[in-house]
Coordinates of C-alpha atoms in Angstrom, one line a residue:
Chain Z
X1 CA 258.0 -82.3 -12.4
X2 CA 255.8 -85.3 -12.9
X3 CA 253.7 -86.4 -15.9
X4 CA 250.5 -85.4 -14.2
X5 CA 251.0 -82.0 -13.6
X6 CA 249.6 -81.2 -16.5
X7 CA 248.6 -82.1 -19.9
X8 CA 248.5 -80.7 -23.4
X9 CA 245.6 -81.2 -25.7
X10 CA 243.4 -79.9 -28.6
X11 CA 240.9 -78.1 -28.2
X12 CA 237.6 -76.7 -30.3
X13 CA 235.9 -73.8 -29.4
X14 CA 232.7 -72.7 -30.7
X15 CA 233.7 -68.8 -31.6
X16 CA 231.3 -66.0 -33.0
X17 CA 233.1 -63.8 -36.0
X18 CA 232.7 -60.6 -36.2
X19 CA 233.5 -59.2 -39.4
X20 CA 234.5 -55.5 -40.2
X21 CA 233.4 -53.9 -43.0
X22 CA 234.0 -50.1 -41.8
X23 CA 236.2 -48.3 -39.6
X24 CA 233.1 -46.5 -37.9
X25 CA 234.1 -48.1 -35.1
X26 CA 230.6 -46.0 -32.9
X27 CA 228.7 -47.5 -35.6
X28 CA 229.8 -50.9 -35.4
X29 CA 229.7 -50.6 -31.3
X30 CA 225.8 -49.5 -32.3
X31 CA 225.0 -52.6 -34.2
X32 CA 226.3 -54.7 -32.1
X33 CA 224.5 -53.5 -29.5
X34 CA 220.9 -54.1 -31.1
X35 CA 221.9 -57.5 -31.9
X36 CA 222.9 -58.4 -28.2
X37 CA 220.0 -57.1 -27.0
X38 CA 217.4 -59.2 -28.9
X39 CA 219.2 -62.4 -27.4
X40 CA 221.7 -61.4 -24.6
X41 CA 222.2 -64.8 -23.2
X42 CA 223.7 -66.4 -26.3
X43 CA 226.3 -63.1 -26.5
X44 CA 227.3 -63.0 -22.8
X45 CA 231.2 -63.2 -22.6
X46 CA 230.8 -65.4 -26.2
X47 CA 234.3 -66.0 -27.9
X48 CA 234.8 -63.9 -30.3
X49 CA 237.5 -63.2 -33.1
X50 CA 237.7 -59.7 -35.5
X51 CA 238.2 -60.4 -38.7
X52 CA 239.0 -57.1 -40.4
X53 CA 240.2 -58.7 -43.8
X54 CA 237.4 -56.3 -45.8
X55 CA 238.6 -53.1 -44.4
X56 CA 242.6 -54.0 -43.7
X57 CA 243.6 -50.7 -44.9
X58 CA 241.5 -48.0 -42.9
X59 CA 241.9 -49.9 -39.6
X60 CA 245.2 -48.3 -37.7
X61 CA 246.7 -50.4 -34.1
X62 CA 244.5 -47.5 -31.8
X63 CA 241.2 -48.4 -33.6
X64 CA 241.6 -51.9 -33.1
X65 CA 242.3 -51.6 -29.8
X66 CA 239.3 -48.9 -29.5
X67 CA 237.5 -51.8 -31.0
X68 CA 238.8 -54.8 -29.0
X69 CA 237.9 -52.3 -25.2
X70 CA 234.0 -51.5 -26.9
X71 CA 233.6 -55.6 -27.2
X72 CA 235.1 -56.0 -24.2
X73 CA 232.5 -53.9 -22.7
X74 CA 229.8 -55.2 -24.5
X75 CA 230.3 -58.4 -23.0
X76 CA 231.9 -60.3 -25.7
X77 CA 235.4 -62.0 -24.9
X78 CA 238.0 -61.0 -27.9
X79 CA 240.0 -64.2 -28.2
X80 CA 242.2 -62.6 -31.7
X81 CA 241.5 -61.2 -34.3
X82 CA 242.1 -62.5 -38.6
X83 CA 242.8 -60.8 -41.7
X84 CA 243.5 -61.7 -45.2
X85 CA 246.9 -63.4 -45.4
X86 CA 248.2 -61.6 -48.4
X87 CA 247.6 -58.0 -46.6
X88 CA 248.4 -58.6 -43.1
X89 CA 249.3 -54.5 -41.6
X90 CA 252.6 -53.7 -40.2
X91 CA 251.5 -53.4 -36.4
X92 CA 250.8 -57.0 -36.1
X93 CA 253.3 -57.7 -33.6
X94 CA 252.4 -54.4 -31.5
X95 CA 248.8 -55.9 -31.3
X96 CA 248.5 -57.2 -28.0
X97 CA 246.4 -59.8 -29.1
X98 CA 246.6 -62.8 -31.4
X99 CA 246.4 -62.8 -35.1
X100 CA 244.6 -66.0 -35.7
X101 CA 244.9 -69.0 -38.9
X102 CA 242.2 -68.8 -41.0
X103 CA 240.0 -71.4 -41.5
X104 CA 241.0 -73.0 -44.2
X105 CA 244.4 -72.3 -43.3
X106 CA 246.4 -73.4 -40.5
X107 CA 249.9 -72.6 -41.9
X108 CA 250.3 -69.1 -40.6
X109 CA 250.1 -69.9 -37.5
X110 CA 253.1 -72.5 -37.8
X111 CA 255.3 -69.6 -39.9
X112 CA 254.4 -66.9 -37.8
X113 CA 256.5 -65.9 -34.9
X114 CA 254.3 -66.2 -31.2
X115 CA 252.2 -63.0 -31.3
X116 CA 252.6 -63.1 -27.4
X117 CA 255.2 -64.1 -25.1
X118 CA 253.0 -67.1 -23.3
X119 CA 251.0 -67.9 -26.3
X120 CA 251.7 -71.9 -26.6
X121 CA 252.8 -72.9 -29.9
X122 CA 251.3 -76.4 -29.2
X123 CA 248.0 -74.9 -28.6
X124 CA 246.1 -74.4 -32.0
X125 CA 242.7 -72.3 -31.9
X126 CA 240.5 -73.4 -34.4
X127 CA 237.3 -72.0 -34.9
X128 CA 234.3 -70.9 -36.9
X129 CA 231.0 -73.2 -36.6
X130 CA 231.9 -76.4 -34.9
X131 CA 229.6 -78.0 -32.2
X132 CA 230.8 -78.3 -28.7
X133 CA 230.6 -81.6 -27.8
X134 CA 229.1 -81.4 -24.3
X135 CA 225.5 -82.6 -23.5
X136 CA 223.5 -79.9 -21.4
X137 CA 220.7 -80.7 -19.7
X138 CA 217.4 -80.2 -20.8
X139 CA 215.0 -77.7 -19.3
X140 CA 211.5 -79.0 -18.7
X141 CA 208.9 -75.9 -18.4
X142 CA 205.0 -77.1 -17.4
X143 CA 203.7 -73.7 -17.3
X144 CA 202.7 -72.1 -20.6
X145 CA 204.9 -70.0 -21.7
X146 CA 202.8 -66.7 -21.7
X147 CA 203.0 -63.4 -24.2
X148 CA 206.2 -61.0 -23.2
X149 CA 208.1 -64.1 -21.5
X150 CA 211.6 -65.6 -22.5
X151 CA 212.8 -68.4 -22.2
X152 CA 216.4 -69.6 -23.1
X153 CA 218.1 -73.5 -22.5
X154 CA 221.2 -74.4 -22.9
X155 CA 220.6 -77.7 -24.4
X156 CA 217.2 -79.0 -25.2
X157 CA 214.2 -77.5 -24.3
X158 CA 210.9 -79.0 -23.5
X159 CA 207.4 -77.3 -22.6
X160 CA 205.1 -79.6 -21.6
X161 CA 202.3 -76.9 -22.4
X162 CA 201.7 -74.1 -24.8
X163 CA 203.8 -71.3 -26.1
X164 CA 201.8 -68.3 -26.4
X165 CA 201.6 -65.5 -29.0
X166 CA 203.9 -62.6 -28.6
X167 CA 206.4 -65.6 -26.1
X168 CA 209.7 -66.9 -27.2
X169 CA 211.4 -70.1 -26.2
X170 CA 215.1 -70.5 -27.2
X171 CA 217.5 -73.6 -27.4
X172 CA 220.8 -74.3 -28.2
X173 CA 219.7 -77.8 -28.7
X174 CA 216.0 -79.3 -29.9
X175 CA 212.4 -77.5 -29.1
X176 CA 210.1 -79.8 -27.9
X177 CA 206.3 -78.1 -27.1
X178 CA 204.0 -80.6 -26.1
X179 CA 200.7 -78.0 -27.1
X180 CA 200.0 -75.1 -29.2
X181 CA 203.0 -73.2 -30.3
X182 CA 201.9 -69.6 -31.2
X183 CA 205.2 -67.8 -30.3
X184 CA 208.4 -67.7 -31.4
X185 CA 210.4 -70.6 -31.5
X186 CA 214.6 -70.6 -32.2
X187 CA 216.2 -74.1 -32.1
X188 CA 220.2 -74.2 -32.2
X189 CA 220.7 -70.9 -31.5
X190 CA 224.3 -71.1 -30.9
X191 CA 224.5 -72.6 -34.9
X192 CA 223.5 -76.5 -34.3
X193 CA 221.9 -77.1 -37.9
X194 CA 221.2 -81.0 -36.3
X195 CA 218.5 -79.0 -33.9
X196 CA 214.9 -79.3 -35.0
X197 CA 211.6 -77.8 -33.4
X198 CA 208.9 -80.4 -33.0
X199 CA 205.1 -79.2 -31.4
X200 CA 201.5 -80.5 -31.2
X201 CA 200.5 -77.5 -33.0
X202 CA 202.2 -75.1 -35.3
X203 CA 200.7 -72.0 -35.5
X204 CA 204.3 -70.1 -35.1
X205 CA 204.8 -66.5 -35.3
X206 CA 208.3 -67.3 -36.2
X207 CA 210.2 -70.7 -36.3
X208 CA 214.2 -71.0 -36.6
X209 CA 217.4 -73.3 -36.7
X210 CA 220.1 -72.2 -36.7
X211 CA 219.3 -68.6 -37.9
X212 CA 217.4 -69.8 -40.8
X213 CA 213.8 -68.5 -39.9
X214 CA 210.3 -69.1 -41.1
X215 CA 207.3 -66.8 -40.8
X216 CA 203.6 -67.1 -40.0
X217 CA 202.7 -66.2 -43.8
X218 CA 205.2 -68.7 -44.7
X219 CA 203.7 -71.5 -42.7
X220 CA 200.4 -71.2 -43.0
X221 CA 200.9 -72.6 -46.7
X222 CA 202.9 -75.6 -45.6
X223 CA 201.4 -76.8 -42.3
X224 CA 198.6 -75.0 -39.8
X225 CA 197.1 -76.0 -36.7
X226 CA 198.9 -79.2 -36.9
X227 CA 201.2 -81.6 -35.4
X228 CA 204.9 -80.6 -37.3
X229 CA 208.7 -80.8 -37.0
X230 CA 210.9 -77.8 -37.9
X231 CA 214.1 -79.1 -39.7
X232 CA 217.5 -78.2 -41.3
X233 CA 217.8 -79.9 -45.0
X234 CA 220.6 -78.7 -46.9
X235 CA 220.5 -74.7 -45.5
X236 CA 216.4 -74.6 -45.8
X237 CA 214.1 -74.6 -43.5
X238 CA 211.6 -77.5 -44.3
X239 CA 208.1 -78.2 -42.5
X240 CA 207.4 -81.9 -42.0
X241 CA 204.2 -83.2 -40.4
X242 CA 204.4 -85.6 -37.3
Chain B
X1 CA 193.2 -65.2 7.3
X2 CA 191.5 -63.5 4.7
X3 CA 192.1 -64.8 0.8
X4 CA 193.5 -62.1 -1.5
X5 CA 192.0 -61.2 -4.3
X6 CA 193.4 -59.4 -7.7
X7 CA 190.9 -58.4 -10.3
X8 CA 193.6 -57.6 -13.1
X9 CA 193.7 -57.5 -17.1
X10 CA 196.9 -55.8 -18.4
X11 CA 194.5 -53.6 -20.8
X12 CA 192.4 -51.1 -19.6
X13 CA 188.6 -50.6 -19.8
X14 CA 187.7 -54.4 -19.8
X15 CA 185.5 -54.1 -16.7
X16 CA 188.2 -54.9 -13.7
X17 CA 186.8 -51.8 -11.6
X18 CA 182.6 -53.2 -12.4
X19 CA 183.6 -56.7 -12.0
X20 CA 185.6 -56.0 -8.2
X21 CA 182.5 -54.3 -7.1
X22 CA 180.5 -57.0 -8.3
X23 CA 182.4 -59.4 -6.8
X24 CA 183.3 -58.7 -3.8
X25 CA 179.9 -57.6 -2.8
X26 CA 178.5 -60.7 -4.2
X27 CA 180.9 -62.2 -1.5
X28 CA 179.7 -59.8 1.3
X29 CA 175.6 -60.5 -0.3
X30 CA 177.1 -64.4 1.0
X31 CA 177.9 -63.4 4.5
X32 CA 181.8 -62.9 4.1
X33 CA 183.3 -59.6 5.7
X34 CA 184.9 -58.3 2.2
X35 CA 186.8 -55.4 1.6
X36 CA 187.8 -53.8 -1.9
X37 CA 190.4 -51.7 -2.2
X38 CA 190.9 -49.7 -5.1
X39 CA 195.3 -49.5 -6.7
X40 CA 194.1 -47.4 -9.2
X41 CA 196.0 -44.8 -6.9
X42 CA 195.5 -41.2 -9.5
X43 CA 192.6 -42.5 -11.3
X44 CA 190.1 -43.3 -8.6
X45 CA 187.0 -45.0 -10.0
X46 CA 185.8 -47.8 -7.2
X47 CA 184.3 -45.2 -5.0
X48 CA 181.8 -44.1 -8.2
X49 CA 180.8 -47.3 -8.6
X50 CA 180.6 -48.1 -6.0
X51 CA 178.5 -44.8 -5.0
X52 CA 180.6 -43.9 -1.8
X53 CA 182.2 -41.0 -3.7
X54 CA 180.8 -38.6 -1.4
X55 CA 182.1 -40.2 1.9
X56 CA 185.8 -40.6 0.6
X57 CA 187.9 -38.6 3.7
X58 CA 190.9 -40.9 4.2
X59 CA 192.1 -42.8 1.1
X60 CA 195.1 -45.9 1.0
X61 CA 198.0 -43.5 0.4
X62 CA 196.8 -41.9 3.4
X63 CA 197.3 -45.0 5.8
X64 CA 200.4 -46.0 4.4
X65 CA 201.8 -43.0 5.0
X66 CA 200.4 -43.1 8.5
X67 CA 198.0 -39.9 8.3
X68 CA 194.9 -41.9 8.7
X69 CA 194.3 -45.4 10.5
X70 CA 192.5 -48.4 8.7
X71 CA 189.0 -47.5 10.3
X72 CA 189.1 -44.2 9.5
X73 CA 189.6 -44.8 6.1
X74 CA 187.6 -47.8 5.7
X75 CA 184.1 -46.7 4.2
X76 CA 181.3 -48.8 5.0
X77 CA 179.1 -49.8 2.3
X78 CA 175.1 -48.6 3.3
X79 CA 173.7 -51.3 0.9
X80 CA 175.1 -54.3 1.9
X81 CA 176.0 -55.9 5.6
X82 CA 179.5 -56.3 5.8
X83 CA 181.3 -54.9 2.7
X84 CA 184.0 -52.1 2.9
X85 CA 185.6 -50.1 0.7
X86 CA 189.2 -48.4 1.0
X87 CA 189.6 -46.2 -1.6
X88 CA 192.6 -44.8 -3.6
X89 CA 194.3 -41.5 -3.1
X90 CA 193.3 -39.1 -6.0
X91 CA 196.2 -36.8 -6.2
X92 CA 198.7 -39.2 -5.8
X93 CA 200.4 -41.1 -8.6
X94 CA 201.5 -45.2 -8.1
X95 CA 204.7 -44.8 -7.2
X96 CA 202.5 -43.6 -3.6
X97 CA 202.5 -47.6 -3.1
X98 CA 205.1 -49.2 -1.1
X99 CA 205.7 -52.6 -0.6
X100 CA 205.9 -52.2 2.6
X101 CA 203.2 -50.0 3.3
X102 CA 201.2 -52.5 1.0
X103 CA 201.9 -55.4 2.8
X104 CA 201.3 -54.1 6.2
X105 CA 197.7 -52.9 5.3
X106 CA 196.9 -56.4 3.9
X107 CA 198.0 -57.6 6.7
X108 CA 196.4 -55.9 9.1
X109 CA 193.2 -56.1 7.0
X110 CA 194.0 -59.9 7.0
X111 CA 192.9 -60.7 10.7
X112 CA 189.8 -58.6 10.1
X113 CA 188.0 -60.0 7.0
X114 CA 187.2 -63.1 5.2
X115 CA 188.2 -61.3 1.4
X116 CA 190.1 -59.0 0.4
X117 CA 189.5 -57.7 -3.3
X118 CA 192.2 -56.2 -4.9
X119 CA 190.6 -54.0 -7.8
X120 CA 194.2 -53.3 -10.3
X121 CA 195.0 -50.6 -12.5
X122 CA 195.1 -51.2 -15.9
X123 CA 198.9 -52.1 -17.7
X124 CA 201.9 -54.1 -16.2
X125 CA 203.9 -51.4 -14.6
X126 CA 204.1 -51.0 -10.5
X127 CA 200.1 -49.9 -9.9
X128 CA 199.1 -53.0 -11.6
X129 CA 202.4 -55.3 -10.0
X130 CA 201.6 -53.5 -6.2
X131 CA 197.8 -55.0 -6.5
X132 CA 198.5 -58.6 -7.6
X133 CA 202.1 -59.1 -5.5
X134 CA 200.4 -60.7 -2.6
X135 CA 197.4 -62.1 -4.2
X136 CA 196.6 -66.0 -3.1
X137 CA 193.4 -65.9 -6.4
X138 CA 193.8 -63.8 -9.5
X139 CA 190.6 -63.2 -11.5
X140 CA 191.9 -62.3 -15.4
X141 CA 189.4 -59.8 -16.5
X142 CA 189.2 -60.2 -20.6
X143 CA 186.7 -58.8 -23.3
X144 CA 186.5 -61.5 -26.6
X145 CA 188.8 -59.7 -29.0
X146 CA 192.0 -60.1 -29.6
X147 CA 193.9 -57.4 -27.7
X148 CA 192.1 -58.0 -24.5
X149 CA 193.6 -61.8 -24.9
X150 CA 197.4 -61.1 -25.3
X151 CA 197.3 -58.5 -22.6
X152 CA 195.8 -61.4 -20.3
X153 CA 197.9 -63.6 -21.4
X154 CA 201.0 -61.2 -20.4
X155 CA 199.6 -60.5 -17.2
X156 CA 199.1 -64.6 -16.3
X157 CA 203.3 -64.0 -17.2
X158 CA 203.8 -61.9 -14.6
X159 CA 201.3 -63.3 -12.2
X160 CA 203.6 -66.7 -12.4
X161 CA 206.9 -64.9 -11.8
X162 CA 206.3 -61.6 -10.1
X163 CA 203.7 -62.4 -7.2
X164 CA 205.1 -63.1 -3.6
X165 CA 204.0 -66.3 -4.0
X166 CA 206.3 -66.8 -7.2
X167 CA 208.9 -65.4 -5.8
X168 CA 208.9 -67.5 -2.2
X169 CA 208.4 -70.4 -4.4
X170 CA 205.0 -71.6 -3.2
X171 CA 202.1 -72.3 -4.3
X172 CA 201.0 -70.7 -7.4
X173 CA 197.8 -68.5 -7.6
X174 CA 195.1 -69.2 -8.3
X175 CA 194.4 -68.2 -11.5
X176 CA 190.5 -67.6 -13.2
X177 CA 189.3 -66.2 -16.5
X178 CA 186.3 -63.9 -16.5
X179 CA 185.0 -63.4 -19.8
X180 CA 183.4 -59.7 -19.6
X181 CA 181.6 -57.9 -22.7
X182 CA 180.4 -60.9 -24.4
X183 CA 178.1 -61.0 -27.0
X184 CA 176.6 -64.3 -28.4
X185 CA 175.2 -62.3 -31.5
X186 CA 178.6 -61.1 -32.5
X187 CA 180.0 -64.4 -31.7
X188 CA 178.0 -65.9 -34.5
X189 CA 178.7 -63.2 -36.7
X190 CA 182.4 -63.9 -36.3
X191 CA 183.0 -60.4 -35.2
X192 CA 183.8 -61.5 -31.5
X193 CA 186.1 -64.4 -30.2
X194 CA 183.8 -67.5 -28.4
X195 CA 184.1 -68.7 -25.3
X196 CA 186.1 -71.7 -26.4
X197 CA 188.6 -69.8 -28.4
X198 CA 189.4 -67.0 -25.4
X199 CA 189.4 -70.5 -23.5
X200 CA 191.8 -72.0 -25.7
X201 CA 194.4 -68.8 -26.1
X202 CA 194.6 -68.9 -22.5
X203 CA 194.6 -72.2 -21.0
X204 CA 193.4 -70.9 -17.5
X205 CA 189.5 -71.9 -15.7
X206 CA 186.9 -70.1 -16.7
X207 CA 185.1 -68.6 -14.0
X208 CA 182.0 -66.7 -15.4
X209 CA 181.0 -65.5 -19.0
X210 CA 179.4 -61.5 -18.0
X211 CA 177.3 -60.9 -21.0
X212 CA 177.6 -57.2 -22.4
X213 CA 174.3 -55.4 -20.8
X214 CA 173.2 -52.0 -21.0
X215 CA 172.4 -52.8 -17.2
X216 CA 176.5 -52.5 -16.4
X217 CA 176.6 -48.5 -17.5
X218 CA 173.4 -47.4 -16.3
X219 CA 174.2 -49.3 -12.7
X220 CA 178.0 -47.4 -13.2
X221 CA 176.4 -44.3 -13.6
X222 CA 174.1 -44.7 -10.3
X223 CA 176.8 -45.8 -8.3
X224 CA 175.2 -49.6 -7.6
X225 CA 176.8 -52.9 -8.4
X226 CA 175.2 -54.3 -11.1
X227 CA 175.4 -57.5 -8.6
X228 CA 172.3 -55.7 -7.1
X229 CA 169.8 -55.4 -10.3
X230 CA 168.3 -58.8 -10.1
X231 CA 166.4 -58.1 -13.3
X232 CA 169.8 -57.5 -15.6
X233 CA 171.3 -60.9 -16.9
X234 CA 174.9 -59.6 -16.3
X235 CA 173.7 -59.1 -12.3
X236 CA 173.0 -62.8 -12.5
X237 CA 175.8 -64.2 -14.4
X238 CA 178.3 -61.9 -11.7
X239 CA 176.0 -64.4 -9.2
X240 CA 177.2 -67.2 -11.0
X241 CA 180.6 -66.6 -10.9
X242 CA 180.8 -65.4 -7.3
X243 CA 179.1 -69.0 -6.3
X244 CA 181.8 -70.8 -8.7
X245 CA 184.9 -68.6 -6.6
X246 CA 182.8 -70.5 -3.7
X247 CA 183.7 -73.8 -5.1
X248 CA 179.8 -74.1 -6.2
X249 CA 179.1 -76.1 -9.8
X250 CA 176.7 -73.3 -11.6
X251 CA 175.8 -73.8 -15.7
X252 CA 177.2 -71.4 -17.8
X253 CA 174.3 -68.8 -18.6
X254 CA 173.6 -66.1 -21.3
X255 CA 176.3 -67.6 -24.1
X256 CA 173.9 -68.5 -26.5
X257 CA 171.6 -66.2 -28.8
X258 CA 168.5 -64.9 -26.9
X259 CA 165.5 -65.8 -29.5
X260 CA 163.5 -62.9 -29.6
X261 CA 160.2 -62.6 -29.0
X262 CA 157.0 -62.3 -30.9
X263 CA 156.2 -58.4 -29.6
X264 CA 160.0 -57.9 -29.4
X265 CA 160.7 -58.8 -32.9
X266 CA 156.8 -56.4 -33.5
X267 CA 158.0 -53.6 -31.9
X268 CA 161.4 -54.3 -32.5
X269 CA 163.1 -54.2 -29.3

């Protein structure tokens, strides 16, 4: 075996959590169904962890694993699942997949014995909201973007014409629209609070970074029909001419 | 080859159905063979106003499904040289229209005549996607208000992504707003959207601004295309457009307020 084989390495990986707060698990499956459905490109086959620290004591090994087949078949990719680390249940090791550290906490994971036989003790998972570091191209539209029309870019998104009312342009990265912005507009979708929406004219129906939104109402006090930029400051939304 | 025509709007009761008849015999009235063909397969209207309702035998269900050839059900227009009408099937419903049936009528029709109009049904569902798939010119029927605007704007959507053309990656349609309904007095009252602001929302050519006229029902209602009444501004402003489809430079008419006359303001017409 040579040294280039292979390699072992770090890694960070941008994860969604989803945490339980019942053990309705059709309820849950329900929810999390709406919420795909308004943005299904973000959630296709998205990392995901369970963290079922709220609920630790109604949730038995068959629901979870009832749980873990419903994400599976929603699309989402179950990479492990948390709970609190003072009330971690007895079927741990039955579980076929991973208890995972905690955030703040990367001890357990060092104590604990290897939930699964070729889980690499090297390899640590850390997660929650940290970037991926990886430019995307950006996607250059000329066409307006007209009412009922979606459009969705990996990295940063430019229309070179106008967005129109009842139209929504998403971005993991910056939203550049070079003309009238009347839809919706969602910058950092995937949790990028560095992402900011600049346009010609804002006369949004709805404006967001990073899941902090704006409304019309809201905008038409700050800036209207008017050049503006869309950005992050401390968790709130601010509204800064051009 | 002929050119391909869609009269479309997404909403209904903007004047696609008076503006197709208009239109494409305007083109015939210019010495192109036109034919209009009416999608609106269930809720026939062309052949009323078009006042062929009487010699509907064959309708467009009935040649796709190979019951009737193109000539029989081709209904030639007794007003004006070279202008046919296919109509739809009454007691059919949309889903009647195959793309393949479609496709080999227009193309058939194709070799024959210099225009084809295609006069939609209203909404976005298959009637209305059937009738502006193979379209080469799209003429976005809109009234000033605000409804009529999204719609159009939703329709220009699916024009750019669901048309043959779209989806072979050519060249896009040709796309042309035609401002029907319009009323300058409202306008100015700020009960009606301008000219400039339907212009603005939409971002497309305008073609023609078709001023509301109580000319438009009473011609509906006598089966004539208002094209015809000489007299009736929106007669002349449908002339206007149909030259600027030609490629002709014609000023925009009837956008302003008509000042009204002495005895008109006396009598109080």
């Amino acid at each position: 075996m040579s040294d280039n084989d292979f390699r072992l390495k770090g890694s960070v990986v941008t994860t969604v959590l989803l945490e339980v707060r019942t053990p309705n698990v059709d309820q849950i499956e329900l929810g999390l169904k709406e919420k795909i459905a308004q943005v299904p490109q973000f959630f296709d086959q998205v990392p995901l962890i369970i963290d079922i620290s709220a609920c630790v004591a109604d949730i038995t090994l068959e629901l979870m694993q009832t749980l873990f087949d419903r994400c599976r078949t929603l699309g989402l990719a179950v990479i492990g699942w948390r709970c609190a680390q003072d009330n971690i249940p007895a079927w741990r090791f039955d579980c076929p997949l991973p208890l995972l550290p905690n955030a703040n906490s990367r001890s357990i994971s060092a104590k604990a014995p290897p939930a699964a036989p070729n889980k690499d003790p090297d390899v640590v998972i850390k997660t929650v909201v940290e970037e991926i570091e990886v430019s995307q191209p950006t996607k250059i539209v000329t066409k307006p973007v007209r009412s009922g029309q979606q459009i969705y870019a990996p990295g940063d998104l430019v229309v070179m014409s106008q967005v129109s009312a009842g139209a929504e342009v998403l971005a993991e990265g910056n939203i550049h629209v070079y003309g009238a912005l009347r839809g919706r507009a969602l910058a950092g979708v995937k949790g990028n609070a560095e992402a900011r929406v600049f346009c010609k004219s804002l006369e949004a129906e709805l404006v967001a970074i990073a899941g902090n939104f704006m409304l019309s109402d809201a905008l038409q006090k700050i800036i209207w029909k008017d050049a503006a930029q869309v950005l992050l400051v401390d968790d709130t939304l601010e509204i800064a001419p051009l | 080859m002929a050119k391909i025509i869609v009269v479309t709007s997404g909403k209904g009761g903007v004047g696609k159905t008076t503006s197709s008849a208009a239109i494409g015999t305007g083109l015939a009235l210019k010495g192109y063979k036109t034919a209009i063909i009416d999608f609106d397969v269930g809720l026939r209207n062309l052949d009323l106003i078009m006042g062929c309702e009487r010699r509907v035998v064959y309708d467009f269900v009935n040649v796709i499904n190979g019951e009737a050839s193109l000539t029989q059900a081709l209904i030639k227009d007794k007003r004006t040289k070279d202008l046919y009408i296919l109509p739809a099937s009454q007691t059919r419903d949309k889903d009647a229209l195959t793309h393949e049936g479609v496709e080999k009528i227009l193309t058939e029709m194709s070799q024959e005549f210099d225009y084809i109009v295609c006069d939609s049904p209203a909404g976005i569902e298959r009637g209305a996607q059937m009738a502006l798939y193979f379209a080469d010119v799209a003429i976005v029927a809109t009234n000033p208000e605000v409804s009529s605007v999204r719609d159009s704007d939703r329709i220009l959507g699916i024009l750019q992504s669901k048309s043959r053309r779209a989806e072979r990656g050519e060249a896009p349609i040709e796309e042309h707003l035609l401002l029907t309904r319009y009323n300058p007095e409202r306008v100015s009252e700020g009960e009606m959207l301008s000219v400039a602001d339907v212009e603005e929302i939409l971002a497309i050519p305008l073609l023609g601004v078709i001023p509301e006229s109580e000319a438009v029902l009473k011609a509906s209602n006598q089966g004539t295309p208002v094209i015809l009444d000489n007299d009736a501004v929106a007669g002349q402003a449908y002339a206007d457009a149909v030259d600027r489809l030609l490629g002709e430079e014609r000023p925009l008419r009837f956008t302003d307020i008509q000042k009204k006359g002495f005895f008109k303001r006396l009598l109080g017409g």
